[in-house]
XYZ file of C-alpha atoms in Angstrom:
676
model
C 0.524 -0.334 0.303
C 3.133 2.684 -0.524
C 1.486 4.724 -2.080
C 1.450 7.737 -0.857
C 4.209 10.781 -2.435
C 5.311 11.295 0.537
C 6.324 8.235 0.753
C 9.332 8.672 -2.418
C 12.452 9.358 -0.072
C 12.396 12.242 1.450
C 15.495 12.880 4.237
C 14.554 15.417 7.026
C 16.089 18.748 7.533
C 17.040 18.272 10.412
C 20.457 20.006 12.098
C 21.868 16.862 13.506
C 24.582 17.080 16.114
C 27.351 14.164 15.637
C 26.732 11.382 16.544
C 30.385 10.185 18.455
C 30.083 9.021 22.549
C 31.534 12.901 23.007
C 28.580 14.603 22.395
C 26.078 12.705 23.863
C 24.031 16.243 24.079
C 23.489 16.875 21.255
C 19.838 17.839 20.004
C 18.655 14.920 19.502
C 19.753 13.225 22.734
C 19.096 16.718 24.925
C 16.737 16.486 27.744
C 14.198 16.996 26.365
C 11.321 19.120 29.161
C 8.742 17.894 29.714
C 5.232 18.825 28.108
C 3.665 21.655 30.377
C 7.040 22.616 30.488
C 7.915 23.019 27.781
C 4.770 25.989 27.934
C 4.750 29.554 29.920
C 5.077 32.867 30.549
C 6.954 35.090 28.952
C 6.361 32.933 25.690
C 2.446 33.344 26.237
C 3.496 36.975 26.643
C 5.133 37.362 23.351
C 3.569 35.068 21.319
C 0.508 38.056 22.216
C 2.957 40.738 21.100
C 4.280 38.238 17.791
C 0.315 37.474 17.244
C -1.600 40.892 16.657
C 1.780 42.334 14.748
C 1.202 39.196 12.036
C -2.303 40.205 12.484
C -1.761 43.321 11.207
C 0.151 41.893 8.487
C -2.328 39.455 8.094
C -5.298 42.212 7.603
C -3.526 44.449 5.412
C -2.209 41.701 2.800
C -5.358 40.359 2.581
C -7.417 44.097 2.204
C -5.311 44.886 -1.155
C -3.483 41.627 -3.016
C -6.245 38.547 -0.648
C -2.509 36.448 -1.069
C -1.482 35.726 2.502
C 2.535 34.417 2.876
C 3.442 31.557 5.514
C 4.586 33.299 8.025
C 5.570 30.806 10.138
C 9.417 30.911 10.208
C 8.944 34.409 10.968
C 7.306 33.757 14.017
C 9.900 31.629 14.664
C 13.049 34.247 14.686
C 10.974 36.606 15.806
C 10.092 34.615 18.670
C 13.980 33.199 19.413
C 14.410 37.541 18.719
C 12.176 38.585 21.122
C 12.734 36.058 24.417
C 17.120 36.045 23.898
C 16.306 39.667 24.738
C 14.186 39.862 27.208
C 16.908 36.115 29.747
C 19.553 38.439 28.193
C 18.659 41.771 29.712
C 16.928 40.251 32.716
C 20.230 38.345 32.980
C 22.757 41.682 33.228
C 20.667 43.124 36.191
C 21.968 40.110 37.572
C 18.240 37.894 37.682
C 17.866 34.316 37.328
C 16.460 32.280 33.652
C 14.962 29.367 32.620
C 17.397 28.595 30.136
C 14.910 29.294 26.762
C 14.706 25.873 24.601
C 14.031 24.603 21.299
C 10.067 23.561 23.221
C 9.823 27.058 24.031
C 11.184 28.006 20.942
C 8.187 26.191 18.715
C 5.713 26.973 21.091
C 6.173 30.348 20.450
C 5.881 29.578 16.916
C 2.515 27.429 17.463
C 1.096 29.793 18.978
C 1.902 32.789 16.852
C 0.059 31.024 13.616
C -2.136 30.077 15.691
C -3.458 33.552 16.287
C -2.534 35.542 13.359
C -3.809 31.880 10.935
C -7.453 33.657 12.154
C -7.076 36.990 11.027
C -7.016 35.558 7.117
C -9.348 31.989 8.337
C -11.698 34.076 10.192
C -13.606 36.014 6.521
C -12.012 38.920 7.548
C -11.300 39.938 4.457
C -13.620 37.599 2.321
C -17.088 36.376 3.865
C -17.381 38.391 6.068
C -17.059 41.857 4.872
C -18.730 39.950 1.048
C -22.407 40.910 3.087
C -21.832 44.222 3.842
C -23.597 47.355 2.452
C -20.125 48.845 0.086
C -19.950 45.561 -1.437
C -23.516 45.041 -1.521
C -23.346 48.672 -3.907
C -20.176 47.862 -5.739
C -22.327 44.840 -7.535
C -24.476 46.626 -7.865
C -28.449 47.071 -7.190
C -29.091 45.418 -10.497
C -27.708 42.578 -10.497
C -29.432 39.736 -10.531
C -29.817 38.832 -7.200
C -27.933 40.629 -5.216
C -30.663 42.341 -2.972
C -30.612 45.110 -0.583
C -32.342 42.688 1.826
C -29.042 40.463 2.226
C -26.841 42.522 3.468
C -24.736 42.863 7.118
C -22.687 45.402 8.496
C -18.993 44.249 10.206
C -19.230 44.564 13.983
C -16.659 44.073 16.635
C -19.051 42.353 19.493
C -20.679 39.576 16.459
C -17.975 38.993 15.089
C -15.744 37.569 18.235
C -18.760 35.972 18.629
C -18.633 34.380 15.490
C -15.154 33.418 15.499
C -14.279 31.706 19.184
C -17.353 29.218 18.662
C -15.585 28.159 15.024
C -12.360 29.036 15.588
C -11.572 25.010 17.765
C -13.038 22.948 15.793
C -10.002 22.512 13.210
C -8.679 22.123 16.162
C -10.181 18.614 17.093
C -10.790 18.064 13.782
C -7.291 15.795 12.390
C -5.330 14.742 16.105
C -6.279 11.652 16.239
C -4.676 11.317 12.550
C -1.370 13.279 13.764
C 0.061 10.065 13.475
C -0.114 8.756 9.888
C 0.363 12.050 8.181
C 3.479 13.307 9.990
C 5.061 9.698 10.864
C 3.577 6.551 8.204
C 2.595 9.440 5.725
C 5.894 11.879 6.277
C 4.291 14.587 4.835
C 7.419 17.248 4.221
C 4.932 20.604 5.305
C 8.183 22.476 3.347
C 7.584 25.781 6.084
C 6.769 23.438 8.540
C 10.131 22.089 8.674
C 12.142 25.423 7.386
C 10.552 26.273 10.892
C 11.771 23.556 13.064
C 15.547 24.161 10.910
C 15.641 27.858 11.537
C 14.514 26.658 15.412
C 17.503 23.731 15.994
C 20.460 26.403 14.085
C 18.889 28.644 16.915
C 19.499 26.041 19.813
C 22.563 23.951 18.568
C 25.659 23.701 20.472
C 28.802 25.132 19.334
C 31.349 22.151 19.025
C 29.003 20.003 16.566
C 31.239 20.274 12.954
C 27.867 18.618 10.447
C 25.933 20.950 12.627
C 27.727 23.941 11.895
C 28.073 23.773 8.467
C 24.748 23.941 8.035
C 23.832 27.086 10.096
C 26.452 28.598 8.290
C 24.525 27.507 4.983
C 21.590 28.133 6.538
C 22.225 31.838 7.341
C 23.600 32.096 4.412
C 20.990 31.538 1.976
C 18.748 33.483 4.422
C 20.756 36.036 4.041
C 20.753 35.554 -0.021
C 17.096 35.609 0.343
C 16.135 38.558 1.936
C 18.799 40.347 -0.166
C 17.592 39.194 -2.949
C 13.507 40.115 -2.235
C 14.622 43.564 -0.047
C 15.847 43.624 -3.528
C 13.739 43.045 -5.745
C 10.143 45.193 -3.499
C 12.414 48.158 -5.700
C 11.348 46.846 -8.595
C 8.216 45.661 -8.055
C 6.363 49.823 -8.459
C 2.747 50.210 -7.254
C 0.133 47.613 -8.316
C 0.599 44.492 -9.336
C 2.128 43.996 -13.308
C 5.717 45.649 -11.516
C 8.940 43.478 -10.841
C 10.883 40.666 -10.921
C 7.202 38.540 -10.018
C 6.323 39.033 -13.759
C 9.162 38.349 -15.400
C 9.068 36.609 -18.887
C 11.086 33.983 -18.681
C 10.200 31.774 -21.816
C 8.407 34.270 -23.578
C 5.444 37.387 -23.836
C 3.128 34.151 -24.872
C 3.534 31.360 -22.721
C 4.017 34.491 -19.294
C -0.356 34.879 -20.570
C -0.601 31.924 -19.614
C 1.365 32.144 -16.272
C 4.392 29.998 -17.870
C 7.277 31.608 -16.545
C 10.148 32.064 -13.902
C 9.596 34.198 -10.870
C 12.601 33.994 -9.493
C 11.080 33.783 -5.731
C 13.275 31.591 -3.078
C 10.547 30.741 -1.288
C 9.087 28.289 -4.683
C 12.929 27.387 -5.278
C 13.126 26.754 -1.523
C 9.995 24.653 -1.659
C 11.228 22.445 -4.598
C 14.295 21.877 -2.979
C 12.783 20.337 -0.411
C 9.164 17.526 -1.732
C 10.456 15.201 -2.696
C 11.299 14.821 -7.099
C 7.487 13.319 -7.698
C 5.711 15.617 -6.194
C 7.142 18.351 -8.143
C 7.239 16.480 -11.167
C 3.608 16.552 -11.283
C 2.808 20.252 -9.853
C 4.488 20.937 -12.533
C 2.721 18.501 -14.985
C -0.380 20.040 -13.566
C 0.189 23.819 -14.704
C 1.293 21.804 -17.816
C -2.352 20.554 -18.613
C -4.785 23.276 -17.016
C -2.555 26.892 -18.245
C -0.960 24.965 -21.531
C -4.047 22.835 -23.129
C -6.924 22.725 -21.219
C -7.275 26.709 -19.444
C -6.711 27.864 -24.334
C -9.252 24.626 -24.637
C -11.582 25.975 -22.844
C -10.586 29.828 -24.045
C -11.253 29.676 -27.700
C -14.903 29.272 -26.209
C -15.446 31.899 -25.571
C -19.038 33.823 -26.040
C -20.072 30.148 -27.283
C -19.068 27.690 -23.636
C -20.240 31.049 -21.584
C -20.000 34.672 -22.445
C -17.049 36.354 -23.649
C -16.667 40.112 -21.924
C -16.979 38.309 -18.674
C -14.734 39.976 -15.690
C -11.173 37.313 -14.223
C -13.247 36.380 -11.816
C -16.585 35.701 -12.829
C -17.939 32.110 -12.184
C -19.653 32.618 -14.742
C -16.744 32.431 -16.979
C -13.334 30.736 -17.723
C -13.291 32.242 -13.060
C -16.075 29.334 -12.549
C -13.927 25.911 -15.357
C -10.655 27.270 -13.304
C -12.127 26.738 -9.407
C -14.755 23.832 -9.197
C -12.076 21.770 -11.991
C -9.276 22.034 -9.150
C -11.770 21.269 -6.392
C -12.711 18.524 -7.838
C -9.043 16.807 -8.717
C -8.399 18.027 -5.115
C -11.688 15.766 -3.893
C -11.307 12.580 -6.283
C -7.514 12.462 -3.418
C -8.161 13.217 -0.612
C -11.118 10.998 0.147
C -9.799 8.229 -1.506
C -7.526 8.644 0.612
C -9.067 9.441 3.866
C -11.375 6.197 2.285
C -7.494 4.297 2.388
C -7.119 6.267 5.599
C -10.602 3.992 6.872
C -10.149 1.049 6.150
C -5.969 0.444 6.728
C -6.873 0.739 10.104
C -10.885 -0.709 10.365
C -8.166 -3.853 8.860
C -5.061 -2.874 12.264
C -7.292 -2.084 14.587
C -8.935 -6.100 13.790
C -5.446 -7.384 13.408
C -4.704 -6.003 17.235
C -5.060 -9.766 18.981
C -1.706 -10.376 16.681
C 0.162 -7.564 17.623
C 0.263 -6.112 14.080
C -0.842 -2.794 15.199
C 1.715 -1.087 12.403
C 0.162 0.920 9.719
C 1.724 -0.126 7.063
C 1.348 2.735 4.660
C 4.556 2.945 4.010
C 8.311 0.630 4.144
C 10.813 2.428 6.669
C 14.799 2.175 6.227
C 15.587 -1.400 8.510
C 19.477 -2.269 6.915
C 20.780 -0.200 9.129
C 19.206 -0.847 12.598
C 21.965 0.751 14.616
C 22.762 3.554 12.418
C 23.154 7.594 13.453
C 19.018 7.611 10.914
C 17.576 5.481 12.195
C 18.351 5.704 16.045
C 17.521 9.340 15.691
C 14.296 9.070 13.874
C 13.241 6.617 16.867
C 14.089 9.415 18.843
C 12.070 12.027 16.980
C 8.786 9.438 16.942
C 9.348 8.356 20.824
C 8.795 12.201 22.364
C 6.638 12.583 19.547
C 4.683 9.964 20.645
C 4.487 10.082 24.610
C 2.510 12.929 25.643
C -0.788 10.948 23.253
C -3.788 13.051 23.505
C -6.984 10.576 22.788
C -8.941 9.708 20.240
C -12.205 10.444 22.720
C -11.203 13.601 24.071
C -10.233 14.876 20.474
C -14.043 13.794 19.244
C -15.806 14.744 22.389
C -14.649 18.215 21.850
C -15.659 18.204 17.985
C -18.783 17.133 19.355
C -19.580 19.676 22.157
C -17.895 23.226 20.629
C -19.823 21.361 17.294
C -22.835 21.750 19.684
C -23.031 25.129 20.715
C -21.950 26.285 17.725
C -25.474 25.649 15.247
C -26.740 26.791 17.978
C -25.166 30.239 18.038
C -24.548 30.839 14.623
C -27.972 30.646 13.270
C -28.218 33.526 15.761
C -25.386 35.825 14.103
C -26.986 34.346 10.714
C -30.670 33.562 10.606
C -30.342 32.017 7.404
C -27.821 30.252 7.940
C -30.599 27.778 9.659
C -29.192 24.814 12.785
C -29.736 21.498 10.400
C -26.572 23.454 7.669
C -24.350 23.740 9.732
C -24.546 20.372 11.403
C -24.611 19.334 7.417
C -21.457 21.492 6.881
C -19.406 19.722 10.551
C -20.285 16.283 8.270
C -18.150 17.239 5.597
C -16.063 19.216 7.801
C -13.703 16.668 8.511
C -13.708 15.012 5.444
C -12.029 18.581 3.470
C -9.385 19.679 6.806
C -7.417 16.505 6.159
C -8.016 16.953 1.743
C -6.449 20.530 2.772
C -3.763 19.271 5.387
C -2.863 16.370 2.934
C -2.500 18.876 -0.281
C 0.320 21.580 2.489
C 2.222 18.715 3.330
C 2.750 18.157 -0.413
C 3.733 21.159 -2.129
C 2.993 24.152 0.950
C -0.018 25.751 0.085
C -3.835 25.516 2.111
C -6.284 25.874 -0.182
C -9.196 27.282 2.507
C -10.328 29.424 0.883
C -10.698 27.619 -1.640
C -12.821 25.123 0.317
C -14.682 27.683 1.401
C -16.400 28.276 -1.297
C -17.748 24.893 -1.723
C -19.216 25.419 1.753
C -20.183 28.578 -0.214
C -21.818 27.157 -2.573
C -23.443 23.982 -1.444
C -24.937 26.395 1.516
C -26.210 29.124 -1.630
C -27.976 26.291 -3.070
C -29.690 24.760 -0.525
C -31.120 28.380 0.592
C -32.187 30.043 -2.258
C -33.418 32.834 -2.917
C -34.608 34.074 0.966
C -31.841 34.122 2.599
C -29.219 32.184 0.443
C -25.896 34.975 -0.137
C -25.894 35.097 4.021
C -25.887 31.672 3.984
C -23.309 30.735 1.845
C -21.123 33.491 2.788
C -21.106 32.651 6.233
C -21.363 29.274 5.109
C -17.401 29.355 3.820
C -15.960 31.507 7.200
C -16.860 28.696 8.936
C -15.224 26.270 6.331
C -12.640 27.838 6.111
C -11.496 28.336 9.564
C -11.778 24.848 10.264
C -10.165 23.611 7.543
C -6.889 26.698 7.731
C -6.337 25.644 11.595
C -6.166 21.852 11.073
C -3.669 21.829 8.646
C -2.034 25.706 10.155
C -2.468 21.825 13.261
C 0.036 19.496 11.135
C 2.105 21.833 10.174
C 2.963 23.066 13.075
C 2.418 19.128 14.670
C 5.519 18.722 11.948
C 7.889 21.211 13.446
C 7.538 20.447 16.316
C 8.195 16.662 15.297
C 11.462 17.866 13.820
C 12.557 20.705 17.391
C 11.566 17.445 19.826
C 8.145 19.601 20.921
C 5.299 17.488 22.469
C 2.971 16.754 20.550
C 0.688 17.710 23.795
C 2.105 21.172 24.612
C 1.678 21.557 20.559
C -2.329 20.843 21.095
C -2.579 22.710 23.594
C -0.027 26.245 22.541
C -2.907 25.981 19.890
C -5.541 26.695 21.850
C -4.053 28.968 23.716
C -3.282 30.966 20.454
C -6.277 30.594 18.455
C -7.931 32.328 21.960
C -5.726 34.608 21.419
C -6.789 35.014 17.784
C -9.949 35.433 18.693
C -9.460 38.591 20.465
C -6.878 40.038 18.495
C -7.649 39.452 14.802
C -11.374 40.806 14.747
C -9.478 43.833 17.789
C -6.872 44.041 15.127
C -10.119 43.851 11.984
C -11.466 46.612 13.543
C -8.876 49.284 14.021
C -8.831 49.675 9.885
C -12.294 48.711 9.605
C -12.195 52.312 11.367
C -9.546 54.136 10.433
C -9.877 53.339 6.265
C -12.837 53.231 3.977
C -12.287 49.278 3.209
C -14.023 48.413 -0.251
C -13.244 51.156 -1.663
C -12.256 50.864 -5.132
C -10.043 54.274 -4.867
C -9.036 53.326 -1.874
C -5.854 51.188 -0.986
C -8.219 47.825 0.340
C -10.402 47.780 -2.663
C -11.041 44.170 -0.376
C -10.877 42.135 -3.665
C -12.145 39.570 -2.111
C -15.159 40.476 -1.446
C -16.608 41.384 -4.485
C -15.982 37.672 -5.038
C -17.214 36.089 -2.653
C -20.732 37.735 -3.160
C -20.986 37.097 -6.388
C -19.949 33.383 -5.587
C -23.225 33.274 -3.414
C -25.449 34.813 -5.769
C -24.336 32.064 -7.637
C -25.091 28.982 -5.967
C -28.891 30.720 -5.232
C -29.262 30.506 -8.724
C -28.169 26.942 -9.090
C -25.596 24.425 -10.863
C -27.676 26.006 -14.377
C -25.334 29.374 -13.905
C -22.819 27.387 -14.503
C -20.190 27.878 -17.733
C -20.929 24.631 -20.152
C -19.584 21.273 -19.905
C -18.469 22.254 -16.745
C -20.474 19.874 -14.479
C -19.011 17.312 -16.937
C -14.933 17.942 -16.543
C -15.630 17.880 -12.863
C -16.903 14.202 -13.432
C -14.585 13.808 -15.601
C -10.956 14.582 -13.888
C -12.371 13.416 -10.149
C -13.008 9.982 -11.883
C -9.354 10.450 -13.044
C -8.202 10.987 -9.508
C -9.529 8.157 -8.131
C -8.324 6.364 -11.054
C -4.349 7.351 -10.690
C -4.642 6.622 -6.924
C -5.792 3.448 -7.923
C -2.939 3.120 -10.385
C -1.041 3.935 -7.794
C -2.037 1.236 -5.500
C -1.783 -1.769 -8.062
C 1.089 -1.636 -9.283
C 4.573 -2.615 -8.811
C 6.800 -0.252 -7.128
C 9.443 0.984 -9.846
C 6.655 1.860 -11.723
C 4.255 3.350 -9.329
C 7.139 5.500 -8.078
C 6.166 7.884 -10.796
C 2.848 7.423 -11.756
C 2.082 11.692 -10.970
C -0.194 13.062 -7.508
C -3.116 13.522 -8.295
C -3.230 16.889 -5.136
C 0.298 18.398 -6.371
C -1.243 18.467 -10.000
C -4.631 20.108 -9.054
C -3.183 22.873 -7.095
C -1.561 24.444 -10.668
C -5.054 24.343 -11.904
C -6.214 26.972 -9.492
C -3.618 29.262 -9.370
C -1.192 29.396 -11.726
C 2.124 27.699 -13.545
C 4.391 30.543 -12.378
C 4.888 28.788 -8.567
C 5.414 24.902 -10.541
C 8.237 26.039 -12.632
C 9.362 27.947 -9.468
C 9.879 24.416 -7.749
C 10.395 22.262 -10.976
C 13.684 24.702 -11.182
C 15.127 24.079 -7.219
C 14.151 20.032 -7.809
C 16.134 20.425 -10.751
C 18.814 22.226 -8.355
C 17.968 18.975 -6.659
C 19.130 16.305 -9.497
C 21.619 17.545 -10.386
C 23.575 18.310 -7.014
C 22.654 15.320 -5.774
C 24.466 13.611 -9.676
C 27.651 15.625 -8.557
C 27.601 15.088 -4.804
C 25.012 12.646 -3.221
C 26.049 12.886 0.527
C 26.552 17.292 0.642
C 23.108 17.008 -0.568
C 21.971 14.958 1.359
C 23.590 17.049 3.922
C 22.757 20.674 3.241
C 20.031 20.565 0.939
C 17.493 20.893 3.670
C 19.429 23.792 5.073
C 19.709 25.947 1.806
C 16.132 24.699 1.058
C 14.969 26.542 4.974
C 16.818 29.471 3.997
C 15.897 30.483 1.233
C 11.790 29.934 2.166
C 13.167 32.246 5.859
C 15.139 34.838 3.876
C 12.278 35.527 1.321
C 9.447 35.068 4.407
C 11.030 37.460 6.812
C 11.181 39.900 4.386
C 7.662 39.741 4.639
C 7.792 42.134 7.263
C 9.425 45.244 6.864
C 7.347 45.122 3.027
C 4.265 45.418 4.541
C 5.184 47.890 7.165
C 5.941 49.877 4.231
C 3.255 49.690 2.362
C 0.574 49.853 5.907
C 3.192 53.369 5.934
C 2.540 54.004 2.188
C 6.660 54.008 1.121
C 5.731 52.780 -2.100
C 8.673 50.996 -4.190
C 10.304 53.510 -6.881
C 10.529 51.670 -9.413
C 8.518 49.829 -11.374
C 10.557 46.989 -14.280
C 7.854 47.065 -16.944
C 7.850 44.218 -19.526
C 5.891 44.388 -22.472
C 6.208 43.654 -26.257
C 9.010 45.638 -28.907
C 7.193 48.698 -30.197
C 7.732 49.330 -33.793
C 8.625 52.340 -35.959
């Protein structure tokens, strides 16, 4: 059954200390604090401060470009900086301070991610303001299905209450699958892995030659990535058409179909970390969609759909992109979810004969005394030590769902209790799909899954309140699937930093509680200080119009989708099932070359440019492995993490510059030559 992408040889990019008898104090031999000792008061204070800062940055990006990069690495770095500054100051003052461990650093990072994650997944830049008066007016009262009755303006009280009743559910939805996702499938979660690499580098003891070299490589490429991102900013101008991010690497014709290399250190780094099969699958998906499918569909504009529609209108090409990518994702995710359930049931049945392990991947058994085997065993031992009982996760999910089912209809009357119940029945499956996809490609498609809930609920409610019910349900679904993937990403970081899974879970709960207060407050600051949603202002909130238009489309029913869209969705869903089945029944020497539908699906919706970036990363790694396999194994993770970290850290000063309304001085633009 070894069919998952992550079963392809993945080397965890840990900072592994030398294993001589004199180095028993290395990172994997250190005394690991108990889970409750990893959560400290100073850590929570720093988490709250950074959570507020990152919520502001997230709202800023959400209300302008609508795309939020991963800030995990920045959270780990700033957490280390603040606590080290704090402890250094107290030590100079003569006070005793508790040693700052990698586990405490990881807990801070986890808490911050949980806090600022709600600023995105709570729908503040999309669902919740898609209901407001300005968005209604922007679409126009003459737009069919856009009713004046379907308006609910933001309010601090109801938004905070809404986030409290939905923000915690995602944390309980996938806890029982953490062993499957992290240990059995060995999903990479590139941002989580890079964050762990960074944190381990901060807390590595001196004198370790390999670890020291890895730290130097990480620092070197972090600096290069940061400086390059800063350099790119000077040429990025105002708007989204300037700079290296729009460099037509393969010519203007392919550039129009998003085929270009945009010089992103983050996704080149992801390509170095992700298995070759994942990167090639992503590129294959980009070629199929942007190379053939979308140009083919575009030729039928005016026949299959009206030719004069906007680029984000679901009745046109955008509808094909969103729904076909959803079909591929669901086909792959549901197949693997059912497979996990069947394997788990079979192993429980065999428990009496002591065959307790899930045979999802084949573990390395050649050298039981090897250092790699010993290190991995140590990490697994710590990761599985403090168990989170399945009954606790299940009862927590059911209890919170019951509270939410009773509360949400009070906030949004058109969203009836039985519709909320249906959402919570469907949500764990979608949360698994999103977490699985994030583990492969580092892309969280929470907004895409939110659109699934939006379309289904809007269609179920109909004309009388369907728009409000639809956009509210999308916020519910986004919150669950996003927090679930964030938790699994942090489980990966905790696994690689020898942090307790229980401390990860508890810090996620604490960070979510912080986010339920901080995220609405920081959004309210923007709402009261700026003209949110104004087409002429800096905070246009582009996703608000998209979500409201999709809810209107959902109310009108599937008949409003462009021609042959549903048929194509059915075909790609079936193709995802067939490809996975083929991977399972084919011998491993052949199945390792069969692409992964989940990875193929991401560029269908996002674009081909990041697939090109990741493929560049995999080509670099492939050549490196041929030239010097040992160096590649030792340092590829450090180089990749440095590239991701440097680019991630630059998001903070760039966001601050944007908030201060300091624009890049140069717009570097590429266009066809003018003929005299």
